[in-house]
PDB file of C-alpha atoms in Angstrom:
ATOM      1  CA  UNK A   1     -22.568 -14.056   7.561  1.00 41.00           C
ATOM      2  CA  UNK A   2     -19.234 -15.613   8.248  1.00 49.00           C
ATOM      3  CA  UNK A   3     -18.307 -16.274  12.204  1.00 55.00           C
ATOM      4  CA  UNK A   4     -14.692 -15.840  10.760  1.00 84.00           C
ATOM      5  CA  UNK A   5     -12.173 -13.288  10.572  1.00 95.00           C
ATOM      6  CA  UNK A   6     -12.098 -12.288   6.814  1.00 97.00           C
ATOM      7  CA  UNK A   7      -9.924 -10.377   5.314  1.00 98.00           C
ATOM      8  CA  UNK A   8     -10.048  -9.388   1.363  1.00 98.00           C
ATOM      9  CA  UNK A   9      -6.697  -8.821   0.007  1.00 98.00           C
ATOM     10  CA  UNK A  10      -6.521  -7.130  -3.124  1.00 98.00           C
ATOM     11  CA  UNK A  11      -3.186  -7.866  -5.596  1.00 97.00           C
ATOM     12  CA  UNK A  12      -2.973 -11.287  -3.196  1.00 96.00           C
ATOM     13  CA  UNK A  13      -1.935 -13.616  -5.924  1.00 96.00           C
ATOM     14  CA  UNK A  14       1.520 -12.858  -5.968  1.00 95.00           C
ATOM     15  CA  UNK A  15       4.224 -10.232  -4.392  1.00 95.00           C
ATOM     16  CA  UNK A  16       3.452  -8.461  -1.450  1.00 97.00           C
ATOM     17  CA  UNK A  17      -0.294  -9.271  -1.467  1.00 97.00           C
ATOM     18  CA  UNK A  18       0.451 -12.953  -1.728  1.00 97.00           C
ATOM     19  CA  UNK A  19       3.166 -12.757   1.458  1.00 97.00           C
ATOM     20  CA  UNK A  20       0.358 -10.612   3.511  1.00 98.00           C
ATOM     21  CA  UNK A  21      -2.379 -13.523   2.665  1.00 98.00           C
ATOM     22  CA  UNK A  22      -0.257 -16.032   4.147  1.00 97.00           C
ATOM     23  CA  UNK A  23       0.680 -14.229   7.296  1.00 97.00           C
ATOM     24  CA  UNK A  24      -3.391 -13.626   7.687  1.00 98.00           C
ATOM     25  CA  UNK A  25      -4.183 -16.822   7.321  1.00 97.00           C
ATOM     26  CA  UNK A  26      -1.100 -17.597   9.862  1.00 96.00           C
ATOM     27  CA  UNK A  27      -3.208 -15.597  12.009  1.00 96.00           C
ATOM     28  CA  UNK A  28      -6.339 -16.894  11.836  1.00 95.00           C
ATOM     29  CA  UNK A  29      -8.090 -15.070   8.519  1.00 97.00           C
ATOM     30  CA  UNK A  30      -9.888 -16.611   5.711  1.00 96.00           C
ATOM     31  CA  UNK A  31      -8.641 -14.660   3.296  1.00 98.00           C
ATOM     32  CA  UNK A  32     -10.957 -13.099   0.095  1.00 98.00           C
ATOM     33  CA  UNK A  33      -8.266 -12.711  -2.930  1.00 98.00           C
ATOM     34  CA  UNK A  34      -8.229 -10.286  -5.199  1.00 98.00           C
ATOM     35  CA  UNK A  35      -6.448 -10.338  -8.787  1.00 97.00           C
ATOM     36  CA  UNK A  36      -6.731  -9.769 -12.121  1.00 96.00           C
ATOM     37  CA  UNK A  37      -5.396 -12.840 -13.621  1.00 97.00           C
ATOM     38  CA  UNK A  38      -7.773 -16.164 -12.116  1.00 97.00           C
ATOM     39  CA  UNK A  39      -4.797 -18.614 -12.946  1.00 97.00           C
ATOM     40  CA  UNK A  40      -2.121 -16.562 -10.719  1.00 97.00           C
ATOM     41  CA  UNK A  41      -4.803 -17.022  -8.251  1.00 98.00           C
ATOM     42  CA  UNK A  42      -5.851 -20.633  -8.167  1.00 97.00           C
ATOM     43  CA  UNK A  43      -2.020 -21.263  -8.009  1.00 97.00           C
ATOM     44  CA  UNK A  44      -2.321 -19.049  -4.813  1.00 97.00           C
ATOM     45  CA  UNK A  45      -4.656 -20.481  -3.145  1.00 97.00           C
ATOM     46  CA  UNK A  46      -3.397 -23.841  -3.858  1.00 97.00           C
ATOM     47  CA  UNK A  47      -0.134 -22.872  -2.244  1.00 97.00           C
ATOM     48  CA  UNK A  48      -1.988 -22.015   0.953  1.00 97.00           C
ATOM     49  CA  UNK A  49      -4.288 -24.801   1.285  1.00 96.00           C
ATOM     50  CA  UNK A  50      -1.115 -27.185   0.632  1.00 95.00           C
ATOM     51  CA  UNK A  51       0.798 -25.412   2.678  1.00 95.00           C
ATOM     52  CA  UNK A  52      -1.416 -24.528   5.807  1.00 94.00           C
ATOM     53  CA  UNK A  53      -3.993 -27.617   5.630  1.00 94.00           C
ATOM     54  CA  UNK A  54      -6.944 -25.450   5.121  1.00 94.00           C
ATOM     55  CA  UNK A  55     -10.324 -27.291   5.622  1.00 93.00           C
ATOM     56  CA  UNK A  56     -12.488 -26.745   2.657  1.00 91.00           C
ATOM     57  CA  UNK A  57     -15.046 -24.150   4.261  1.00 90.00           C
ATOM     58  CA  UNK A  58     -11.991 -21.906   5.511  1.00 93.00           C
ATOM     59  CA  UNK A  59     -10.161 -21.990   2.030  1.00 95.00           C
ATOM     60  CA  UNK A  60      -9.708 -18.277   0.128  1.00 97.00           C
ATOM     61  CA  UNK A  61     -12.309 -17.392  -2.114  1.00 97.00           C
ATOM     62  CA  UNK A  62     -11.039 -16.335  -5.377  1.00 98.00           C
ATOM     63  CA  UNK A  63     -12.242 -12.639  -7.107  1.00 98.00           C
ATOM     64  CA  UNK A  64     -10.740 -11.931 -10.621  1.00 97.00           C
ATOM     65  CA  UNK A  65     -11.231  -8.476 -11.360  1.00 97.00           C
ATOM     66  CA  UNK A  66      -9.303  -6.276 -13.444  1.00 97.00           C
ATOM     67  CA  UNK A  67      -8.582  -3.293 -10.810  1.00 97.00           C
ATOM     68  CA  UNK A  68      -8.332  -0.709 -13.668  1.00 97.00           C
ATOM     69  CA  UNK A  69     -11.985  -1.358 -14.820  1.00 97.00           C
ATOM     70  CA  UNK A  70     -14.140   1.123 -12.695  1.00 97.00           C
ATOM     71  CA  UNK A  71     -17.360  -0.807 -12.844  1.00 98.00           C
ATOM     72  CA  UNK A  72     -15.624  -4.344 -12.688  1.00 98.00           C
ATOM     73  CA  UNK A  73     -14.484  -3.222  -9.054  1.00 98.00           C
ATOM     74  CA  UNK A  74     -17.511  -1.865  -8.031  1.00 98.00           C
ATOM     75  CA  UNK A  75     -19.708  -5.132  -8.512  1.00 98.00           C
ATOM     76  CA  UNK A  76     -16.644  -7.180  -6.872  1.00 97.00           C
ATOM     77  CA  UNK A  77     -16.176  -5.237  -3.679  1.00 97.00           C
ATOM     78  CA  UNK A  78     -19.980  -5.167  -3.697  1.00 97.00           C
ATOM     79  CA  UNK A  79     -20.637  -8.839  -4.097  1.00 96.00           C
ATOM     80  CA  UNK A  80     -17.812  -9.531  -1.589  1.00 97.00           C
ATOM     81  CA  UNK A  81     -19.564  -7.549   1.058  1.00 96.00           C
ATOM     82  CA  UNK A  82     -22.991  -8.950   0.324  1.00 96.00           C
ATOM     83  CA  UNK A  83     -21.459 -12.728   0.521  1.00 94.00           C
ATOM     84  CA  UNK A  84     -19.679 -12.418   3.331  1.00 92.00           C
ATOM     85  CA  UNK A  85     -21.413  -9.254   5.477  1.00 88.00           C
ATOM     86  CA  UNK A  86     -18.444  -9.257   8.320  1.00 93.00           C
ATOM     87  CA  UNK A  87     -14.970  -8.024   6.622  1.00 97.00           C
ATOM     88  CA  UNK A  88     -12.768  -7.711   9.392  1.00 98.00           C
ATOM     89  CA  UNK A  89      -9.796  -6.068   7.269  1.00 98.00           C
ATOM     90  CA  UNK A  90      -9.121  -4.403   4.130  1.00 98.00           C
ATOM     91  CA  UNK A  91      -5.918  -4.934   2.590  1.00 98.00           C
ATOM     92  CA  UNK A  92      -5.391  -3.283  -0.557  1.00 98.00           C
ATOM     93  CA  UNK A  93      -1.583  -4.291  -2.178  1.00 97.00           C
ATOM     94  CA  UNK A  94      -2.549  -4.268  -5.840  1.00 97.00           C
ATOM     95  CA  UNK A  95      -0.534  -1.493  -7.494  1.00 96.00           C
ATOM     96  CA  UNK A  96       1.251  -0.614 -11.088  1.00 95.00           C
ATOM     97  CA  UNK A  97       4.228   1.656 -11.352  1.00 94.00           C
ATOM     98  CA  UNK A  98       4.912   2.782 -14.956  1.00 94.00           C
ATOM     99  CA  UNK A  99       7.941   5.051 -15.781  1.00 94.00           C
ATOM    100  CA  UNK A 100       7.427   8.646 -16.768  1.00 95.00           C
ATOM    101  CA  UNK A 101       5.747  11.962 -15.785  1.00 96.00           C
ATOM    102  CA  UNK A 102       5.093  14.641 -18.684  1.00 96.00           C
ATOM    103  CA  UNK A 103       6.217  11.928 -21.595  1.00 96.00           C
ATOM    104  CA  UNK A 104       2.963   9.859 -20.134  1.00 96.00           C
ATOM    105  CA  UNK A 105       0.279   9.804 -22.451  1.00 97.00           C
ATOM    106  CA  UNK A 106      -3.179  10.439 -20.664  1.00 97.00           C
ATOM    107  CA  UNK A 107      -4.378   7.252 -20.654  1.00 97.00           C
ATOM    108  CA  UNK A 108      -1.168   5.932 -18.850  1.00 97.00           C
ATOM    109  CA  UNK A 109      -1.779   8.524 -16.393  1.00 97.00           C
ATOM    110  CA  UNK A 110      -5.353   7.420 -15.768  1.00 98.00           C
ATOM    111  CA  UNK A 111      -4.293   3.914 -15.756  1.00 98.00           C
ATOM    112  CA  UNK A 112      -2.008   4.754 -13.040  1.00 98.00           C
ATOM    113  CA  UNK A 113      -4.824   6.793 -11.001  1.00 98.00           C
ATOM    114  CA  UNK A 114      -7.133   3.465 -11.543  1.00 98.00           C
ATOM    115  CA  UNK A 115      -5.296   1.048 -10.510  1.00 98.00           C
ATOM    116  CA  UNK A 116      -3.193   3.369  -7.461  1.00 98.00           C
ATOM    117  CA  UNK A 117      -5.868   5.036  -6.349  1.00 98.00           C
ATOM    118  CA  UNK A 118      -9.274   4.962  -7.307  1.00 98.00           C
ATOM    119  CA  UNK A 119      -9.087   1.073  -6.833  1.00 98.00           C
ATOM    120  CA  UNK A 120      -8.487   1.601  -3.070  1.00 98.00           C
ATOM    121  CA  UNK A 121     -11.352   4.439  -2.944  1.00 98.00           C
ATOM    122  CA  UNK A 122     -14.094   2.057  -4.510  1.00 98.00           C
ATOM    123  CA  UNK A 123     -13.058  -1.019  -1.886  1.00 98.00           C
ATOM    124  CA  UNK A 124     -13.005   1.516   1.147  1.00 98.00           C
ATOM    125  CA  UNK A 125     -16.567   3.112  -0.174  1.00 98.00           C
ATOM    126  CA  UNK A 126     -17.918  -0.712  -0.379  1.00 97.00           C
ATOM    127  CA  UNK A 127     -16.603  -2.239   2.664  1.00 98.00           C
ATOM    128  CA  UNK A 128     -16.039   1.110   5.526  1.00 98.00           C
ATOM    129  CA  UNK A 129     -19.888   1.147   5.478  1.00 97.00           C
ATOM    130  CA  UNK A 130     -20.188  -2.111   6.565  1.00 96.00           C
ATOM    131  CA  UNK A 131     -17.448  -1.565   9.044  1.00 97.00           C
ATOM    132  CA  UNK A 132     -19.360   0.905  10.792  1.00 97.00           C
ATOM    133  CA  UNK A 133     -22.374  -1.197  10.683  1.00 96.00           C
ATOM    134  CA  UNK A 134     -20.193  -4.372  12.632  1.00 96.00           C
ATOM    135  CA  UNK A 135     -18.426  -1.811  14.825  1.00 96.00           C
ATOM    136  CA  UNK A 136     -15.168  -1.436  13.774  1.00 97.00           C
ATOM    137  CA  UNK A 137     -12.752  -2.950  11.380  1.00 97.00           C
ATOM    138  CA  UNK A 138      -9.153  -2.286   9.919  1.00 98.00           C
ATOM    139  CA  UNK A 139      -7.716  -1.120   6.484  1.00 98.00           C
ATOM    140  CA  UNK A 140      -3.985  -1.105   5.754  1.00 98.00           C
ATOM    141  CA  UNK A 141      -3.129   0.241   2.464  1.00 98.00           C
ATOM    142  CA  UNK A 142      -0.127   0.017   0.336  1.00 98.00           C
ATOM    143  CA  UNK A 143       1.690   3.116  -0.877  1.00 98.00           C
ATOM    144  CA  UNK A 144       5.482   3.889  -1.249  1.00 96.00           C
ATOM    145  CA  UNK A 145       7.918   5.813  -0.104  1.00 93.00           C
ATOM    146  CA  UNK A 146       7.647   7.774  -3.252  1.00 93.00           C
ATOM    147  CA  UNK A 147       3.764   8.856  -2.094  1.00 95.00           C
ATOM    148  CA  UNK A 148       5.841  10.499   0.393  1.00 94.00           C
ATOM    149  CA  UNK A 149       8.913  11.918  -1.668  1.00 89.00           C
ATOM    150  CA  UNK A 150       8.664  12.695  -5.350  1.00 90.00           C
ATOM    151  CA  UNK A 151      11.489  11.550  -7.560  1.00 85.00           C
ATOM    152  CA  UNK A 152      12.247  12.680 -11.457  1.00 88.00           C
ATOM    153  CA  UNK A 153      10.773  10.225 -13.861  1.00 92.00           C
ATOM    154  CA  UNK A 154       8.447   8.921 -11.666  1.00 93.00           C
ATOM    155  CA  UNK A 155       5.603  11.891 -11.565  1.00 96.00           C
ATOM    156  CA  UNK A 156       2.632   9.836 -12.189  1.00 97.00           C
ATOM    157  CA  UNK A 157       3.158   6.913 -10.107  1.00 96.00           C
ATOM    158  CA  UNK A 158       4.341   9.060  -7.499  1.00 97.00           C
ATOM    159  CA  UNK A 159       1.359  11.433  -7.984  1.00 98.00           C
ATOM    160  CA  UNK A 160      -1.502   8.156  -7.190  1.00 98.00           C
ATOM    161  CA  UNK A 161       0.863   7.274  -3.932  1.00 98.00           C
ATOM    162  CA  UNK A 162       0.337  10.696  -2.842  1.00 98.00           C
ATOM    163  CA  UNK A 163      -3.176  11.095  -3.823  1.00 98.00           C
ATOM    164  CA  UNK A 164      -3.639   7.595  -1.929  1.00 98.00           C
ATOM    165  CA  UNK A 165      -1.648   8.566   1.452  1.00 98.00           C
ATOM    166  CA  UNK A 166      -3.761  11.886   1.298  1.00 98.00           C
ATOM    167  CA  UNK A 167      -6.870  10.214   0.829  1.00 98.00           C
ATOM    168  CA  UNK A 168      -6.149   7.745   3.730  1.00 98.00           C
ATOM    169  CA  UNK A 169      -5.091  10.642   5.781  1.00 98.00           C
ATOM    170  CA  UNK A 170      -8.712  12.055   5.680  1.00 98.00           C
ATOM    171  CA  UNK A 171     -10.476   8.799   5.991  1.00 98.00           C
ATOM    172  CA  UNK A 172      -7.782   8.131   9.160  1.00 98.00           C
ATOM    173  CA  UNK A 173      -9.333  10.778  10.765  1.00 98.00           C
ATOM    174  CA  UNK A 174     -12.847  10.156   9.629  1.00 98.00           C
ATOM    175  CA  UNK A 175     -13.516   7.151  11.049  1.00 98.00           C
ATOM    176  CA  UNK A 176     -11.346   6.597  14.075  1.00 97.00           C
ATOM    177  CA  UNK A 177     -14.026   7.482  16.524  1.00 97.00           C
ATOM    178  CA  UNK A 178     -16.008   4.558  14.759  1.00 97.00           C
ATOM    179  CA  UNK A 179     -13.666   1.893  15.810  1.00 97.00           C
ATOM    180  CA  UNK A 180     -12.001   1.801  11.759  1.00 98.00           C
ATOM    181  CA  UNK A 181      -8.182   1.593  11.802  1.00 98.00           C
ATOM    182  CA  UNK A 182      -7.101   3.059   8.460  1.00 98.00           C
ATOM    183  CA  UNK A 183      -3.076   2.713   7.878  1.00 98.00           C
ATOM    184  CA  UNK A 184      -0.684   3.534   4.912  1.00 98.00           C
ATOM    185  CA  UNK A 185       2.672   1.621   4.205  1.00 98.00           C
ATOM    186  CA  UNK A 186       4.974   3.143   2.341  1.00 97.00           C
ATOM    187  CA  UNK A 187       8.073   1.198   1.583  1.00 95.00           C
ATOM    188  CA  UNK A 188      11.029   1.822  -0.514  1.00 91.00           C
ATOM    189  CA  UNK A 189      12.526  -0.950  -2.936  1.00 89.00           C
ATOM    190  CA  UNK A 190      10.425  -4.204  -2.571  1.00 92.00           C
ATOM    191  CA  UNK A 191      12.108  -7.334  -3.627  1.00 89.00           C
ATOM    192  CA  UNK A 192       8.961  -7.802  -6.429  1.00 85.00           C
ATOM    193  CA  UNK A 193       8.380  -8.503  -9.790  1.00 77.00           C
ATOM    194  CA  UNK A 194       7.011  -4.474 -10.173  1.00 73.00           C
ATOM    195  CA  UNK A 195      10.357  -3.724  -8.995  1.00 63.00           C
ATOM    196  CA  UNK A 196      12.595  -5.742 -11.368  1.00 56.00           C
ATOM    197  CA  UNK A 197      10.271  -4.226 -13.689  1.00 52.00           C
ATOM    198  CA  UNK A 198      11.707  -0.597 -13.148  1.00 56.00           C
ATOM    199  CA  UNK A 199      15.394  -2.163 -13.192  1.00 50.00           C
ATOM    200  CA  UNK A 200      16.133  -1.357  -9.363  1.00 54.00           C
ATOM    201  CA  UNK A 201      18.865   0.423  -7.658  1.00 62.00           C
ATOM    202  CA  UNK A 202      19.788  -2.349  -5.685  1.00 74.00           C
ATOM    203  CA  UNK A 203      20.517  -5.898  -5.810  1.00 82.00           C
ATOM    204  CA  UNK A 204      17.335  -7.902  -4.840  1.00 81.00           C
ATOM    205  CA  UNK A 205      19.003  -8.955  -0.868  1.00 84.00           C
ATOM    206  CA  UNK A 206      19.358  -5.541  -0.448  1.00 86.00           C
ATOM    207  CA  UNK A 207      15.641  -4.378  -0.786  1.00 88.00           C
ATOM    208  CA  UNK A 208      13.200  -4.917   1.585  1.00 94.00           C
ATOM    209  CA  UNK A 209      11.420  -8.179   1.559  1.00 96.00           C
ATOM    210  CA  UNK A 210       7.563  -8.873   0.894  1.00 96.00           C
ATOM    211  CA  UNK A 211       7.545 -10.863   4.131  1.00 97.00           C
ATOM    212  CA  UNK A 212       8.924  -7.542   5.710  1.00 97.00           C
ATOM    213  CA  UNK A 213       5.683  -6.009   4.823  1.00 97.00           C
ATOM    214  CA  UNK A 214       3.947  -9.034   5.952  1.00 98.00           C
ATOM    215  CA  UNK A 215       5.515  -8.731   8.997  1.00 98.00           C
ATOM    216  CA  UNK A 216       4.399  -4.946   9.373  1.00 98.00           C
ATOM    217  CA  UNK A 217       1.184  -5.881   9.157  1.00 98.00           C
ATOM    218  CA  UNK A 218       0.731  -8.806  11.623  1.00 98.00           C
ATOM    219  CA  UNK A 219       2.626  -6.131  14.201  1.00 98.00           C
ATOM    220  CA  UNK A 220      -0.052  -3.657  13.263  1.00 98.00           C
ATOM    221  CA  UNK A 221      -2.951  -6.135  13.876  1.00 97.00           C
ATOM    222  CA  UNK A 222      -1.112  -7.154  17.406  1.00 97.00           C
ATOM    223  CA  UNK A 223      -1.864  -3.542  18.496  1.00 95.00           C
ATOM    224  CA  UNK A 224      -4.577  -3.041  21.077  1.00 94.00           C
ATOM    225  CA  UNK A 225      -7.787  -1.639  19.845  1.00 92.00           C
ATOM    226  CA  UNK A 226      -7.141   2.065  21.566  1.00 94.00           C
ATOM    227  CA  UNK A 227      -3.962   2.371  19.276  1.00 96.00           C
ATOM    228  CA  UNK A 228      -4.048   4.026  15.802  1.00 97.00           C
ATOM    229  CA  UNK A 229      -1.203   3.949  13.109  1.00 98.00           C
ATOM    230  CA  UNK A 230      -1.483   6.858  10.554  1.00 98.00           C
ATOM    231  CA  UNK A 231       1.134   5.517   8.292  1.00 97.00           C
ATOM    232  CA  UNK A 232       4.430   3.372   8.304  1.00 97.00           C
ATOM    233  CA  UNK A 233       7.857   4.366   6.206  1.00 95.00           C
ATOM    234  CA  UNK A 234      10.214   1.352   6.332  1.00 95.00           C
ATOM    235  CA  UNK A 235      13.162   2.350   3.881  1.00 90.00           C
ATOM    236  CA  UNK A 236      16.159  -0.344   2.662  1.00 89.00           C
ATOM    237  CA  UNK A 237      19.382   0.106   4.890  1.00 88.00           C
ATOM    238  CA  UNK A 238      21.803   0.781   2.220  1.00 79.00           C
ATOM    239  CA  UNK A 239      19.457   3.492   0.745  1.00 73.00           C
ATOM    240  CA  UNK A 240      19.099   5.304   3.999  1.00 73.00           C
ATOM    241  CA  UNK A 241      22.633   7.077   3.713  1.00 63.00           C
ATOM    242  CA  UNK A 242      22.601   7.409   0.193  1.00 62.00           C
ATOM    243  CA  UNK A 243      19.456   9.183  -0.019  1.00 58.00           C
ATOM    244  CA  UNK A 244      20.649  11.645   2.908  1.00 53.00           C
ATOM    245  CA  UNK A 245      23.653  12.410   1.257  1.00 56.00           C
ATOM    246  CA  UNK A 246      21.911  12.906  -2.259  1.00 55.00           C
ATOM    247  CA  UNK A 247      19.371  15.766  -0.548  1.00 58.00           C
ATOM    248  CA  UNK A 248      22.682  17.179   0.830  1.00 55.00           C
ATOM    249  CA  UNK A 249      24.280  17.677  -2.107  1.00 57.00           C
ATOM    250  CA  UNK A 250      21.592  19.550  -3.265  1.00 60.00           C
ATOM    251  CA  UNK A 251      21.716  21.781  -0.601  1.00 61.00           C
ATOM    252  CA  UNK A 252      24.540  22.282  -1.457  1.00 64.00           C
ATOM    253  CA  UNK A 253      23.872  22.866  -4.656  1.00 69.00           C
ATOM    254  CA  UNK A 254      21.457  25.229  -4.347  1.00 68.00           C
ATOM    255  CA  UNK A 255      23.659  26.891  -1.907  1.00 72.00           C
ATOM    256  CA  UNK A 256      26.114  27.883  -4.161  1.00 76.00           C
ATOM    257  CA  UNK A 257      23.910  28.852  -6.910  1.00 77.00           C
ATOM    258  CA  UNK A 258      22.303  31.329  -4.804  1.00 76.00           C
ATOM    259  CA  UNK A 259      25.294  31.941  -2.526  1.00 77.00           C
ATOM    260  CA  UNK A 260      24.191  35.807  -1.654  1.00 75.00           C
ATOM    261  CA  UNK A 261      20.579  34.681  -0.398  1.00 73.00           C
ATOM    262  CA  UNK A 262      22.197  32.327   1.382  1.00 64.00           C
ATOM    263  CA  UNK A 263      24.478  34.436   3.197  1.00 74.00           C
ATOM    264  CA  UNK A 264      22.056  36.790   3.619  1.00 73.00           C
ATOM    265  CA  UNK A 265      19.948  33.869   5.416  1.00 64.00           C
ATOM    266  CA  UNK A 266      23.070  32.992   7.456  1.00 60.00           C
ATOM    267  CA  UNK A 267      23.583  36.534   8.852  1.00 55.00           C
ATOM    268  CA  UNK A 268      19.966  37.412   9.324  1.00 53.00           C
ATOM    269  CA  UNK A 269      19.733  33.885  11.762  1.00 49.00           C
ATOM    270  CA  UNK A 270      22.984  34.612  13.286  1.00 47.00           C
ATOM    271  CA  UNK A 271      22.092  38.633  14.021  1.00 45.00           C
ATOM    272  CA  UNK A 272      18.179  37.324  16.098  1.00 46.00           C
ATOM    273  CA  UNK A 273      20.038  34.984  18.378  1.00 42.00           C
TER     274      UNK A 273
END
């Protein structure tokens, strides 16, 4: 067993996994990383050691697992909890967004599911238990502000963020009393490769940054142990309005489709006050 703070970090080769591994080890972590691809990884690490002068027994330790394979991420999270015994935190930041909702085929939809959510679930089954057994322990998990608030075309990305936050919700409450901090982020536009992917709304200065999230996460850990955060929303600035003013025009919209129930609303508030 390690007499370090160890953190595994799933998705940490690149994006907002990579930014969170570096502020953990800026704190004091070794970090465990966890990718699919073992070259993205080695580059990684190599960054950090360069960058941060990591002695050889403090360097990450490297776990190439393809999230979407159920049994694959069983055996890792297992062997990383046998190895290591003590994991102090749990970050998972892997995460896929693919287009679509009913035009999905079912095996994108799974995909999605694996990968969102049932990647997260198998990493919280290995490592809570051994939480409990050291006496506490944290887990911050990535979302998106679309786990929170559907949008059209997105159905079954949106569908895992929600099944994730919901899922974190429970084990939240679960395991509080046993010293186990579980919290959800759930940003808007990240300044990623996922994003450019999807062809974002916004111009890359605009969204919010992967050190933002790495940020959110070392104010999280600088919390004292009687505080508990169920989940954090941190949405881009220039989206804030825009987004307001698109629900209100539906309102609106809705208003004067159905202007009589509306009225009817009005006049029935009005009459009880």
């Amino acid at each position: 067993m390690s007499a370090n703070k160890i953190a595994v970090v799933t998705g940490g080769s690149r994006g907002i996994g990579k930014a969170v591994a570096h502020e953990l080890i800026e704190c004091g972590y070794q970090v465990i990383l966890v990718a699919r691809s073992l070259k993205n990884l080695e580059a990684a690490k190599n960054e950090f050691v360069k960058i941060h002068a990591i002695p050889e027994e403090r360097q990450p330790q490297l776990v190439d697992v393809d999230l979407s394979d159920e049994k694959a991420v069983i055996e890792a999270a297992n062997h990383i909890v046998s190895k290591f015994g003590k994991i102090d935190l749990l970050f998972n930041g892997a995460g896929i967004s693919i287009p679509g909702t009913l035009d999905q085929d079912s095996e994108t939809f799974s995909k999605l599911f694996a990968v969102n959510l049932r990647a997260p679930f198998l990493f919280m089954k290995a490592i809570i238990p051994a939480m409990v057994k050291q006496g506490g322990g944290r887990i911050i998990n990535m979302a998106s502000r679309n786990g929170k608030v559907a949008v059209s075309g997105l159905g079954g990305y949106s569908a895992s963020k929600f099944g994730l936050i919901g899922l974190d919700e429970s084990l939240y409450r679960e395991f509080s009393a046993q010293n186990i901090s579980i919290t959800t982020i759930c940003p808007g536009w990240v300044n990623t490769e996922m994003a450019s992917g999807e062809g974002g709304s916004m111009p890359p200065g605009l969204m919010i940054q992967p050190e933002d999230i790495a940020k959110t996460v070392r104010w999280l850990l600088s919390m004292s142990p009687s505080v508990r955060v169920m989940d954090v929303l941190l949405e881009c600035a220039s989206d804030v309005e825009r987004r307001a003013s698109v629900e209100l025009a539906k309102l609106y919209a809705l208003r004067d489709r159905h202007r009589e129930e509306f009225d009817a609303l009005v006049v029935d508030g009005s009459d009880k006050k």
